[in-house]
mmCIF file of C-alpha atoms in Angstrom:
data_model
loop_
_atom_site.group_PDB
_atom_site.id
_atom_site.type_symbol
_atom_site.label_atom_id
_atom_site.label_comp_id
_atom_site.label_asym_id
_atom_site.label_seq_id
_atom_site.Cartn_x
_atom_site.Cartn_y
_atom_site.Cartn_z
ATOM 1 C CA UNK A 1 -6.331 14.716 11.311
ATOM 2 C CA UNK A 2 -5.042 11.756 9.302
ATOM 3 C CA UNK A 3 -7.588 9.075 8.487
ATOM 4 C CA UNK A 4 -5.280 6.336 9.730
ATOM 5 C CA UNK A 5 -2.616 7.122 12.310
ATOM 6 C CA UNK A 6 0.289 5.048 13.492
ATOM 7 C CA UNK A 7 3.291 5.704 15.675
ATOM 8 C CA UNK A 8 6.118 5.588 13.132
ATOM 9 C CA UNK A 9 8.638 4.270 15.689
ATOM 10 C CA UNK A 10 11.169 2.854 15.242
ATOM 11 C CA UNK A 11 10.540 0.150 17.791
ATOM 12 C CA UNK A 12 13.848 -1.484 18.690
ATOM 13 C CA UNK A 13 13.390 -4.792 20.505
ATOM 14 C CA UNK A 14 15.592 -7.791 21.311
ATOM 15 C CA UNK A 15 14.954 -11.177 19.791
ATOM 16 C CA UNK A 16 12.291 -13.067 21.706
ATOM 17 C CA UNK A 17 10.490 -9.943 22.885
ATOM 18 C CA UNK A 18 6.782 -9.328 22.553
ATOM 19 C CA UNK A 19 5.899 -6.087 20.807
ATOM 20 C CA UNK A 20 2.579 -4.415 20.084
ATOM 21 C CA UNK A 21 1.631 -1.729 17.587
ATOM 22 C CA UNK A 22 -1.515 0.330 17.648
ATOM 23 C CA UNK A 23 -3.292 2.211 14.934
ATOM 24 C CA UNK A 24 -6.300 4.548 15.102
ATOM 25 C CA UNK A 25 -8.750 5.388 12.350
ATOM 26 C CA UNK A 26 -11.085 8.348 12.088
ATOM 27 C CA UNK A 27 -14.006 7.050 10.027
ATOM 28 C CA UNK A 28 -16.319 5.141 12.326
ATOM 29 C CA UNK A 29 -18.151 3.681 9.315
ATOM 30 C CA UNK A 30 -15.041 1.880 8.072
ATOM 31 C CA UNK A 31 -15.745 -1.691 7.132
ATOM 32 C CA UNK A 32 -12.595 -3.749 7.004
ATOM 33 C CA UNK A 33 -9.110 -3.625 8.451
ATOM 34 C CA UNK A 34 -5.779 -5.170 7.608
ATOM 35 C CA UNK A 35 -2.091 -5.224 8.384
ATOM 36 C CA UNK A 36 0.417 -5.141 5.566
ATOM 37 C CA UNK A 37 4.152 -5.686 5.932
ATOM 38 C CA UNK A 38 6.809 -3.832 3.968
ATOM 39 C CA UNK A 39 10.415 -4.929 4.096
ATOM 40 C CA UNK A 40 13.125 -2.355 3.524
ATOM 41 C CA UNK A 41 13.172 -1.276 -0.147
ATOM 42 C CA UNK A 42 10.485 -3.826 -1.009
ATOM 43 C CA UNK A 43 6.817 -3.670 -1.869
ATOM 44 C CA UNK A 44 4.029 -3.994 0.732
ATOM 45 C CA UNK A 45 2.408 -7.405 1.196
ATOM 46 C CA UNK A 46 -0.764 -8.382 3.002
ATOM 47 C CA UNK A 47 0.078 -9.809 6.428
ATOM 48 C CA UNK A 48 -3.353 -10.472 7.876
ATOM 49 C CA UNK A 49 -6.925 -9.301 8.198
ATOM 50 C CA UNK A 50 -8.284 -7.871 11.444
ATOM 51 C CA UNK A 51 -11.593 -8.949 12.952
ATOM 52 C CA UNK A 52 -13.500 -7.817 16.025
ATOM 53 C CA UNK A 53 -13.137 -11.318 17.408
ATOM 54 C CA UNK A 54 -9.378 -11.186 16.937
ATOM 55 C CA UNK A 55 -7.262 -12.979 14.396
ATOM 56 C CA UNK A 56 -4.237 -15.102 15.234
ATOM 57 C CA UNK A 57 -1.660 -16.410 12.783
ATOM 58 C CA UNK A 58 1.216 -18.120 14.523
ATOM 59 C CA UNK A 59 3.101 -15.513 16.515
ATOM 60 C CA UNK A 60 0.963 -12.668 15.173
ATOM 61 C CA UNK A 61 -2.332 -11.540 16.689
ATOM 62 C CA UNK A 62 -4.464 -8.745 15.287
ATOM 63 C CA UNK A 63 -7.333 -7.155 17.151
ATOM 64 C CA UNK A 64 -9.997 -4.572 16.338
ATOM 65 C CA UNK A 65 -11.750 -2.316 18.828
ATOM 66 C CA UNK A 66 -14.586 -0.622 16.957
ATOM 67 C CA UNK A 67 -15.795 1.397 19.940
ATOM 68 C CA UNK A 68 -12.401 3.065 20.357
ATOM 69 C CA UNK A 69 -11.579 2.933 16.646
ATOM 70 C CA UNK A 70 -8.237 1.308 17.004
ATOM 71 C CA UNK A 71 -6.478 -1.720 15.610
ATOM 72 C CA UNK A 72 -3.577 -3.560 17.167
ATOM 73 C CA UNK A 73 -0.925 -6.024 16.072
ATOM 74 C CA UNK A 74 0.897 -8.157 18.612
ATOM 75 C CA UNK A 75 4.051 -10.057 17.712
ATOM 76 C CA UNK A 76 5.255 -12.663 20.174
ATOM 77 C CA UNK A 77 8.744 -14.166 20.328
ATOM 78 C CA UNK A 78 10.148 -11.647 17.845
ATOM 79 C CA UNK A 79 12.576 -12.910 15.211
ATOM 80 C CA UNK A 80 15.229 -10.986 13.315
ATOM 81 C CA UNK A 81 13.193 -11.629 10.175
ATOM 82 C CA UNK A 82 10.254 -9.701 11.664
ATOM 83 C CA UNK A 83 12.204 -6.470 11.115
ATOM 84 C CA UNK A 84 10.071 -4.459 8.705
ATOM 85 C CA UNK A 85 7.556 -1.652 8.509
ATOM 86 C CA UNK A 86 4.005 -2.638 9.435
ATOM 87 C CA UNK A 87 1.248 -0.732 7.675
ATOM 88 C CA UNK A 88 -2.202 -0.384 9.162
ATOM 89 C CA UNK A 89 -4.800 -0.409 6.395
ATOM 90 C CA UNK A 90 -8.480 0.500 6.432
ATOM 91 C CA UNK A 91 -11.128 -0.164 3.804
ATOM 92 C CA UNK A 92 -13.676 2.592 4.451
ATOM 93 C CA UNK A 93 -16.373 1.007 2.288
ATOM 94 C CA UNK A 94 -16.722 -2.634 1.537
ATOM 95 C CA UNK A 95 -14.458 -4.033 -1.135
ATOM 96 C CA UNK A 96 -14.016 -0.987 -3.349
ATOM 97 C CA UNK A 97 -10.271 -1.381 -3.299
ATOM 98 C CA UNK A 98 -9.866 2.209 -2.120
ATOM 99 C CA UNK A 99 -7.690 1.286 0.805
ATOM 100 C CA UNK A 100 -6.330 3.884 3.194
ATOM 101 C CA UNK A 101 -2.832 3.177 4.409
ATOM 102 C CA UNK A 102 -1.238 4.422 7.590
ATOM 103 C CA UNK A 103 2.314 5.708 7.343
ATOM 104 C CA UNK A 104 3.656 2.545 8.943
ATOM 105 C CA UNK A 105 5.435 1.533 12.135
ATOM 106 C CA UNK A 106 9.020 0.394 11.789
ATOM 107 C CA UNK A 107 10.203 -2.574 13.833
ATOM 108 C CA UNK A 108 13.848 -3.448 14.259
ATOM 109 C CA UNK A 109 14.543 -6.727 16.034
ATOM 110 C CA UNK A 110 18.088 -6.960 17.329
ATOM 111 C CA UNK A 111 20.074 -10.071 18.270
ATOM 112 C CA UNK B 1 2.718 -16.580 -7.907
ATOM 113 C CA UNK B 2 1.254 -13.202 -8.776
ATOM 114 C CA UNK B 3 3.705 -11.008 -10.568
ATOM 115 C CA UNK B 4 3.398 -7.271 -10.941
ATOM 116 C CA UNK B 5 6.205 -5.621 -12.835
ATOM 117 C CA UNK B 6 7.021 -1.962 -13.332
ATOM 118 C CA UNK B 7 8.973 -0.625 -16.269
ATOM 119 C CA UNK B 8 11.761 1.092 -14.345
ATOM 120 C CA UNK B 9 13.229 0.812 -10.885
ATOM 121 C CA UNK B 10 14.778 4.257 -10.978
ATOM 122 C CA UNK B 11 13.958 7.192 -13.223
ATOM 123 C CA UNK B 12 15.316 10.737 -13.406
ATOM 124 C CA UNK B 13 13.388 13.325 -15.400
ATOM 125 C CA UNK B 14 13.484 17.085 -15.832
ATOM 126 C CA UNK B 15 10.763 19.530 -14.843
ATOM 127 C CA UNK B 16 8.183 19.849 -17.581
ATOM 128 C CA UNK B 17 8.873 16.478 -19.209
ATOM 129 C CA UNK B 18 6.058 14.057 -19.917
ATOM 130 C CA UNK B 19 6.667 10.855 -17.970
ATOM 131 C CA UNK B 20 5.199 7.402 -18.526
ATOM 132 C CA UNK B 21 5.258 4.744 -15.813
ATOM 133 C CA UNK B 22 4.189 1.304 -16.958
ATOM 134 C CA UNK B 23 2.786 -1.523 -14.887
ATOM 135 C CA UNK B 24 2.016 -5.075 -16.035
ATOM 136 C CA UNK B 25 0.393 -7.906 -14.063
ATOM 137 C CA UNK B 26 0.193 -11.522 -15.144
ATOM 138 C CA UNK B 27 -2.703 -12.802 -13.006
ATOM 139 C CA UNK B 28 -5.657 -11.585 -15.048
ATOM 140 C CA UNK B 29 -6.693 -9.216 -12.248
ATOM 141 C CA UNK B 30 -9.501 -6.800 -13.036
ATOM 142 C CA UNK B 31 -8.431 -4.150 -10.519
ATOM 143 C CA UNK B 32 -5.281 -2.103 -10.855
ATOM 144 C CA UNK B 33 -4.022 0.795 -8.765
ATOM 145 C CA UNK B 34 -1.368 3.488 -8.751
ATOM 146 C CA UNK B 35 -0.015 4.857 -5.463
ATOM 147 C CA UNK B 36 2.771 7.145 -4.439
ATOM 148 C CA UNK B 37 4.647 6.600 -1.207
ATOM 149 C CA UNK B 38 6.335 9.468 0.633
ATOM 150 C CA UNK B 39 8.016 9.506 4.064
ATOM 151 C CA UNK B 40 5.577 10.437 6.802
ATOM 152 C CA UNK B 41 2.596 10.278 4.458
ATOM 153 C CA UNK B 42 2.325 6.596 3.666
ATOM 154 C CA UNK B 43 0.797 5.278 0.471
ATOM 155 C CA UNK B 44 -1.684 7.566 -1.241
ATOM 156 C CA UNK B 45 -3.966 6.433 -4.045
ATOM 157 C CA UNK B 46 -3.585 8.356 -7.298
ATOM 158 C CA UNK B 47 -5.857 6.467 -9.716
ATOM 159 C CA UNK B 48 -7.393 3.053 -10.021
ATOM 160 C CA UNK B 49 -9.174 0.977 -12.629
ATOM 161 C CA UNK B 50 -11.773 -1.766 -12.332
ATOM 162 C CA UNK B 51 -11.548 -2.880 -15.942
ATOM 163 C CA UNK B 52 -10.149 -2.111 -19.348
ATOM 164 C CA UNK B 53 -10.768 1.484 -20.408
ATOM 165 C CA UNK B 54 -12.191 2.321 -16.974
ATOM 166 C CA UNK B 55 -10.518 4.669 -14.558
ATOM 167 C CA UNK B 56 -11.403 6.319 -11.271
ATOM 168 C CA UNK B 57 -9.704 9.151 -9.437
ATOM 169 C CA UNK B 58 -8.088 8.361 -6.149
ATOM 170 C CA UNK B 59 -7.198 10.812 -3.419
ATOM 171 C CA UNK B 60 -4.470 12.761 -5.229
ATOM 172 C CA UNK B 61 -5.103 12.665 -9.020
ATOM 173 C CA UNK B 62 -3.973 16.228 -9.788
ATOM 174 C CA UNK B 63 -1.098 16.324 -12.242
ATOM 175 C CA UNK B 64 -1.564 12.682 -13.265
ATOM 176 C CA UNK B 65 -3.542 10.717 -15.814
ATOM 177 C CA UNK B 66 -3.814 6.997 -16.537
ATOM 178 C CA UNK B 67 -4.439 4.652 -19.396
ATOM 179 C CA UNK B 68 -5.738 1.093 -19.415
ATOM 180 C CA UNK B 69 -6.000 -0.227 -22.954
ATOM 181 C CA UNK B 70 -5.336 -3.856 -22.017
ATOM 182 C CA UNK B 71 -6.349 -5.770 -18.910
ATOM 183 C CA UNK B 72 -2.800 -6.574 -17.883
ATOM 184 C CA UNK B 73 -1.346 -3.099 -18.328
ATOM 185 C CA UNK B 74 -1.982 0.121 -16.412
ATOM 186 C CA UNK B 75 0.023 3.225 -17.240
ATOM 187 C CA UNK B 76 0.512 6.331 -15.137
ATOM 188 C CA UNK B 77 1.273 9.535 -16.991
ATOM 189 C CA UNK B 78 2.741 12.710 -15.572
ATOM 190 C CA UNK B 79 1.717 15.285 -18.143
ATOM 191 C CA UNK B 80 4.315 17.862 -17.101
ATOM 192 C CA UNK B 81 6.574 16.598 -14.345
ATOM 193 C CA UNK B 82 7.218 18.850 -11.377
ATOM 194 C CA UNK B 83 9.669 18.544 -8.500
ATOM 195 C CA UNK B 84 6.857 17.801 -6.029
ATOM 196 C CA UNK B 85 6.161 14.627 -7.988
ATOM 197 C CA UNK B 86 9.492 13.196 -6.902
ATOM 198 C CA UNK B 87 8.407 10.063 -5.092
ATOM 199 C CA UNK B 88 8.226 6.269 -5.017
ATOM 200 C CA UNK B 89 5.427 5.100 -7.315
ATOM 201 C CA UNK B 90 3.837 1.723 -6.640
ATOM 202 C CA UNK B 91 1.456 -0.161 -8.858
ATOM 203 C CA UNK B 92 -0.860 -2.856 -7.496
ATOM 204 C CA UNK B 93 -3.493 -5.272 -8.737
ATOM 205 C CA UNK B 94 -6.233 -7.341 -7.157
ATOM 206 C CA UNK B 95 -9.253 -9.495 -7.870
ATOM 207 C CA UNK B 96 -12.601 -7.678 -7.641
ATOM 208 C CA UNK B 97 -13.995 -9.843 -4.834
ATOM 209 C CA UNK B 98 -10.880 -9.495 -2.694
ATOM 210 C CA UNK B 99 -9.745 -5.984 -3.445
ATOM 211 C CA UNK B 100 -8.222 -5.682 0.025
ATOM 212 C CA UNK B 101 -5.503 -8.128 -1.032
ATOM 213 C CA UNK B 102 -3.462 -6.024 -3.371
ATOM 214 C CA UNK B 103 -0.311 -7.310 -5.010
ATOM 215 C CA UNK B 104 2.289 -4.636 -5.464
ATOM 216 C CA UNK B 105 5.043 -4.157 -7.970
ATOM 217 C CA UNK B 106 8.597 -3.334 -6.831
ATOM 218 C CA UNK B 107 8.076 0.396 -7.312
ATOM 219 C CA UNK B 108 9.649 3.131 -9.422
ATOM 220 C CA UNK B 109 11.728 5.756 -7.648
ATOM 221 C CA UNK B 110 11.128 8.891 -9.725
ATOM 222 C CA UNK B 111 13.283 11.958 -9.267
ATOM 223 C CA UNK B 112 12.263 15.174 -11.019
ATOM 224 C CA UNK B 113 15.016 17.769 -11.196
#
C-alpha cells in the first residue's frame, strides 16, 4: 500500500465549478500535511498547509481528518489558471524534511 | 526570490556512464534534497543533506551517491547509469525550521540508453 494515495484523475471541470480532491495516508503518526501544486513541465511549489481546523486561502480550502487519515483540497470558482497537478504531501515526523509525496491529481479546467 | 538551478534541462547518457547532476541554490539554505519523479510513482527522495559535508539516505539511494562540498551546491552522482535510472530528477532546498517548504529547481530529464 502506498504511504500517500491520490486519485490521479484527470478531473475535467468547467470554469466556475467547485472541485474537491482527496488524499489518504497510511501512517497514523504523521505530523504535518501540505498541498503542493505542479504546473505542466514545471517544478512543484507549496500551495498551502493543512490543519485539523481547516485552512482557507481565497478560493482554496484544505482540510485534515486525522481519524480517517485523509486530507482534502477544495477549489471554488475554478479558473483556467488552476489547471495543474496537485500533490498531497505528508511529513511523517516533525520537520525532518523527509516529505512523502503522493503521485498527484491532475485538474484540467475548461472554458 | 529563491532560486534553485540545475545544470542541465535534458541529458542523454549511455548505460554504464558516470553521470553528474549539479544543483545550486542562492538562498543560503541549509537543507538540500534530490528526488526523482516518475509517472504513477510521484516524487521519491533519493538523498538529502542538512549541511555541508553531511548526507542522509532517502527512500531510494541505491545506485546513487551525493556530494556537498559547499553550502550552495548539492551534486547527485550516478556511478554507473542504468536504463531504470531514466527519470526526471528534481533538486530542492529549504530552511531547517521550515523544511516542509521546499523550493525546487526546474528538473533534469535524464535518459539512459
